[in-house]
PDB file of C-alpha atoms in Angstrom:
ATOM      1  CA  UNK Y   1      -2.502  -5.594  -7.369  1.00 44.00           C
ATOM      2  CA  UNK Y   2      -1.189  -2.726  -5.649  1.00 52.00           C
ATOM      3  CA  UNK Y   3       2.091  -1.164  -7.709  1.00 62.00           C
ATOM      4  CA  UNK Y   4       3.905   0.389  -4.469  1.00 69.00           C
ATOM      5  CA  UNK Y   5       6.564  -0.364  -3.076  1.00 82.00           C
ATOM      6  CA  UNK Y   6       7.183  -3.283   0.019  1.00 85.00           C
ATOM      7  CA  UNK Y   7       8.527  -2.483   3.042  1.00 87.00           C
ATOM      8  CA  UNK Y   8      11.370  -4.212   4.634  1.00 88.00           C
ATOM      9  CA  UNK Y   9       9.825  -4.755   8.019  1.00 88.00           C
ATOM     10  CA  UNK Y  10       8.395  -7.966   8.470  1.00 90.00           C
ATOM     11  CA  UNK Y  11       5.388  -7.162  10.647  1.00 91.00           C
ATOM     12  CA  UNK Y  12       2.133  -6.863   9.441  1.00 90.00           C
ATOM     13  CA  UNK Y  13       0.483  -3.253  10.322  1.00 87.00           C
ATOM     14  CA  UNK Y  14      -2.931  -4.999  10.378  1.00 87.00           C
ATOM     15  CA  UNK Y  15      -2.865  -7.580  12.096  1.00 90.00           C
ATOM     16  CA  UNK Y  16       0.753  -8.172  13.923  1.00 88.00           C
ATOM     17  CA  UNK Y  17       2.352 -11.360  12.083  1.00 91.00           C
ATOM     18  CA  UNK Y  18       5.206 -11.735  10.729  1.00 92.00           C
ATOM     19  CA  UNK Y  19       4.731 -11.348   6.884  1.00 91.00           C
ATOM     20  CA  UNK Y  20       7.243 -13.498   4.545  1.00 89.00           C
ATOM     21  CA  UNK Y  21       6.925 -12.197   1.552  1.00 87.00           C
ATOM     22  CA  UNK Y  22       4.658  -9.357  -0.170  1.00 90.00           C
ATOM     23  CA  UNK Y  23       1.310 -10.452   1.828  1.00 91.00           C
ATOM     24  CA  UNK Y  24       0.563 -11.581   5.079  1.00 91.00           C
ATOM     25  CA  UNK Y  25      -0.143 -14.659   5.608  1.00 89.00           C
ATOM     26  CA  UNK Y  26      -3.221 -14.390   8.397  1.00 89.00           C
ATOM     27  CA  UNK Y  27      -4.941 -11.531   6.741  1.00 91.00           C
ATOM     28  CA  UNK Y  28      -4.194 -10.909   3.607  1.00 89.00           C
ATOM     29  CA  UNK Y  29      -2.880  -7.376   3.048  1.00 89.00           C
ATOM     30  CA  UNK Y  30       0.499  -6.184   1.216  1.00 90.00           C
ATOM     31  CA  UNK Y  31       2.720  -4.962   3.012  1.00 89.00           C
ATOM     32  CA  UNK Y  32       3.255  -1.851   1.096  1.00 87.00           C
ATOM     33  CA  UNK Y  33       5.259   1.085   2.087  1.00 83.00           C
ATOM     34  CA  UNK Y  34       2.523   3.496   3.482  1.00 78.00           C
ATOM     35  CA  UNK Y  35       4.832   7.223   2.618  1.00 81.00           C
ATOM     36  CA  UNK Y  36       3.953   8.956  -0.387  1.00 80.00           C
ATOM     37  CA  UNK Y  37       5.955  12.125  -1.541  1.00 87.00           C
ATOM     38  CA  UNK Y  38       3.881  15.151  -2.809  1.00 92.00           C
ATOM     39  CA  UNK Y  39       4.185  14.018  -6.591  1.00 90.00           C
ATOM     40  CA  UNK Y  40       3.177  10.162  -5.707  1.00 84.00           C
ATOM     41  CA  UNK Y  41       0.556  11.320  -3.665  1.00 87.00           C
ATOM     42  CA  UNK Y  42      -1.313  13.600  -6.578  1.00 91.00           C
ATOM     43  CA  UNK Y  43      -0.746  11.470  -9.522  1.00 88.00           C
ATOM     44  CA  UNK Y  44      -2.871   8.583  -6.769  1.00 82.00           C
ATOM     45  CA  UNK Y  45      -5.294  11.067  -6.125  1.00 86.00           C
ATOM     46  CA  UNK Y  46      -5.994  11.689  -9.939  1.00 88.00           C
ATOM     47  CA  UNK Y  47      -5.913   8.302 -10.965  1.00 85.00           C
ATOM     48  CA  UNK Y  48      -8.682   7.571  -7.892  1.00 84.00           C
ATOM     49  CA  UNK Y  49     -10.516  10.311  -9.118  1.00 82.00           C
ATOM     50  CA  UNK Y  50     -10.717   9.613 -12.748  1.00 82.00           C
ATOM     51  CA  UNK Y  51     -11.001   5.978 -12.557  1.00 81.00           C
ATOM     52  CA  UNK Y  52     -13.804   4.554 -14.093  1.00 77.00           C
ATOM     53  CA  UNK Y  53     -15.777   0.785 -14.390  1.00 77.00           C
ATOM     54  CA  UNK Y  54     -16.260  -0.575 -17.472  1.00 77.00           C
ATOM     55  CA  UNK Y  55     -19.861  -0.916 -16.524  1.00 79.00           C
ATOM     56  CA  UNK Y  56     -19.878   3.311 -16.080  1.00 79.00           C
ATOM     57  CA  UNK Y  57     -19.313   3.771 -19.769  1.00 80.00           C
ATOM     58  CA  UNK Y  58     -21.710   1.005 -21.071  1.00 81.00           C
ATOM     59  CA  UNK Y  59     -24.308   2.737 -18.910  1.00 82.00           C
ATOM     60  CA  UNK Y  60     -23.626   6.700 -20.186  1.00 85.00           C
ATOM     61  CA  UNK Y  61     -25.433   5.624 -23.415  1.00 86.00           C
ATOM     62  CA  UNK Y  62     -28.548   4.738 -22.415  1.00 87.00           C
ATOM     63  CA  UNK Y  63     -28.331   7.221 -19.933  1.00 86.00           C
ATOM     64  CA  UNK Y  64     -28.147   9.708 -21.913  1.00 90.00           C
ATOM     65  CA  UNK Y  65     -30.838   8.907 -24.710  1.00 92.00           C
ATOM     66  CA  UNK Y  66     -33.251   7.025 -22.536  1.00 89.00           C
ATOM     67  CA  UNK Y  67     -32.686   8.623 -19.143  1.00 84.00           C
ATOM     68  CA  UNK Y  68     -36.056   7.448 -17.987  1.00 90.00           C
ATOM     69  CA  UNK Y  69     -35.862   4.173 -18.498  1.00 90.00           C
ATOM     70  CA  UNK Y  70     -32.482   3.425 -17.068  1.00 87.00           C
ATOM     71  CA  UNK Y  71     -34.101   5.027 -14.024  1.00 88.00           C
ATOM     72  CA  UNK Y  72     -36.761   2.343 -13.863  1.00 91.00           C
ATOM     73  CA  UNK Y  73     -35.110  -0.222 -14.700  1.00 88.00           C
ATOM     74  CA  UNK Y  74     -32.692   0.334 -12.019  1.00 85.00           C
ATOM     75  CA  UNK Y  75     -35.866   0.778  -9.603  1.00 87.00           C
ATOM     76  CA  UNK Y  76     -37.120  -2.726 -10.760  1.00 86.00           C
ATOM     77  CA  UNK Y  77     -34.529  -4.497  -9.655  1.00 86.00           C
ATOM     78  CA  UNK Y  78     -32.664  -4.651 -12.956  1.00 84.00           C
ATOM     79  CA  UNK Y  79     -29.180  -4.338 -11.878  1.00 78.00           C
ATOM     80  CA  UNK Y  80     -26.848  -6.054 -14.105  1.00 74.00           C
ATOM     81  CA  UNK Y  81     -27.769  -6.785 -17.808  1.00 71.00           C
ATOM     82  CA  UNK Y  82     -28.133 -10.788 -18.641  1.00 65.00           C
ATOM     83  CA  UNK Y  83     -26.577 -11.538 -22.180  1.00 55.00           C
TER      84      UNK Y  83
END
């Protein structure tokens, strides 16, 4: 979910149809207000940059005290851990 705001027009900018509500109907995107002012437009650019997976900070452990064998394990295939 996107927390910007929704334009008033009622065209979609993707695809051309007319959009009801928040999301078109044909294709699926919001139709969000696209203008950012400076301020808006950093604090998205920071969030972006510092946002991280869950998976990223499961993985930082073994990567940093068995560096080697995250390495092969990712080589092997071993993508996502089976619980």
């Amino acid at each position: 979910m996107s927390t910007g705001k929704y334009r008033k027009e009622h065209n979609c900018l993707n695809c051309g149809q007319t959009v009801e509500k928040h999301y078109c109907s044909n294709c699926g995107q919001a139709n969000l207000e696209l203008k950012e002012n400076f301020w808006q437009f950093i604090s998205h650019s920071i969030a972006h940059y510092f946002h991280f997976d869950n998976k990223f900070f499961q993985t930082l452990s073994p990567l940093l005290t068995k560096p080697g064998q995250v390495t092969l394990d990712y080589l092997a295939g071993k993508r996502a851990k089976v619980y």
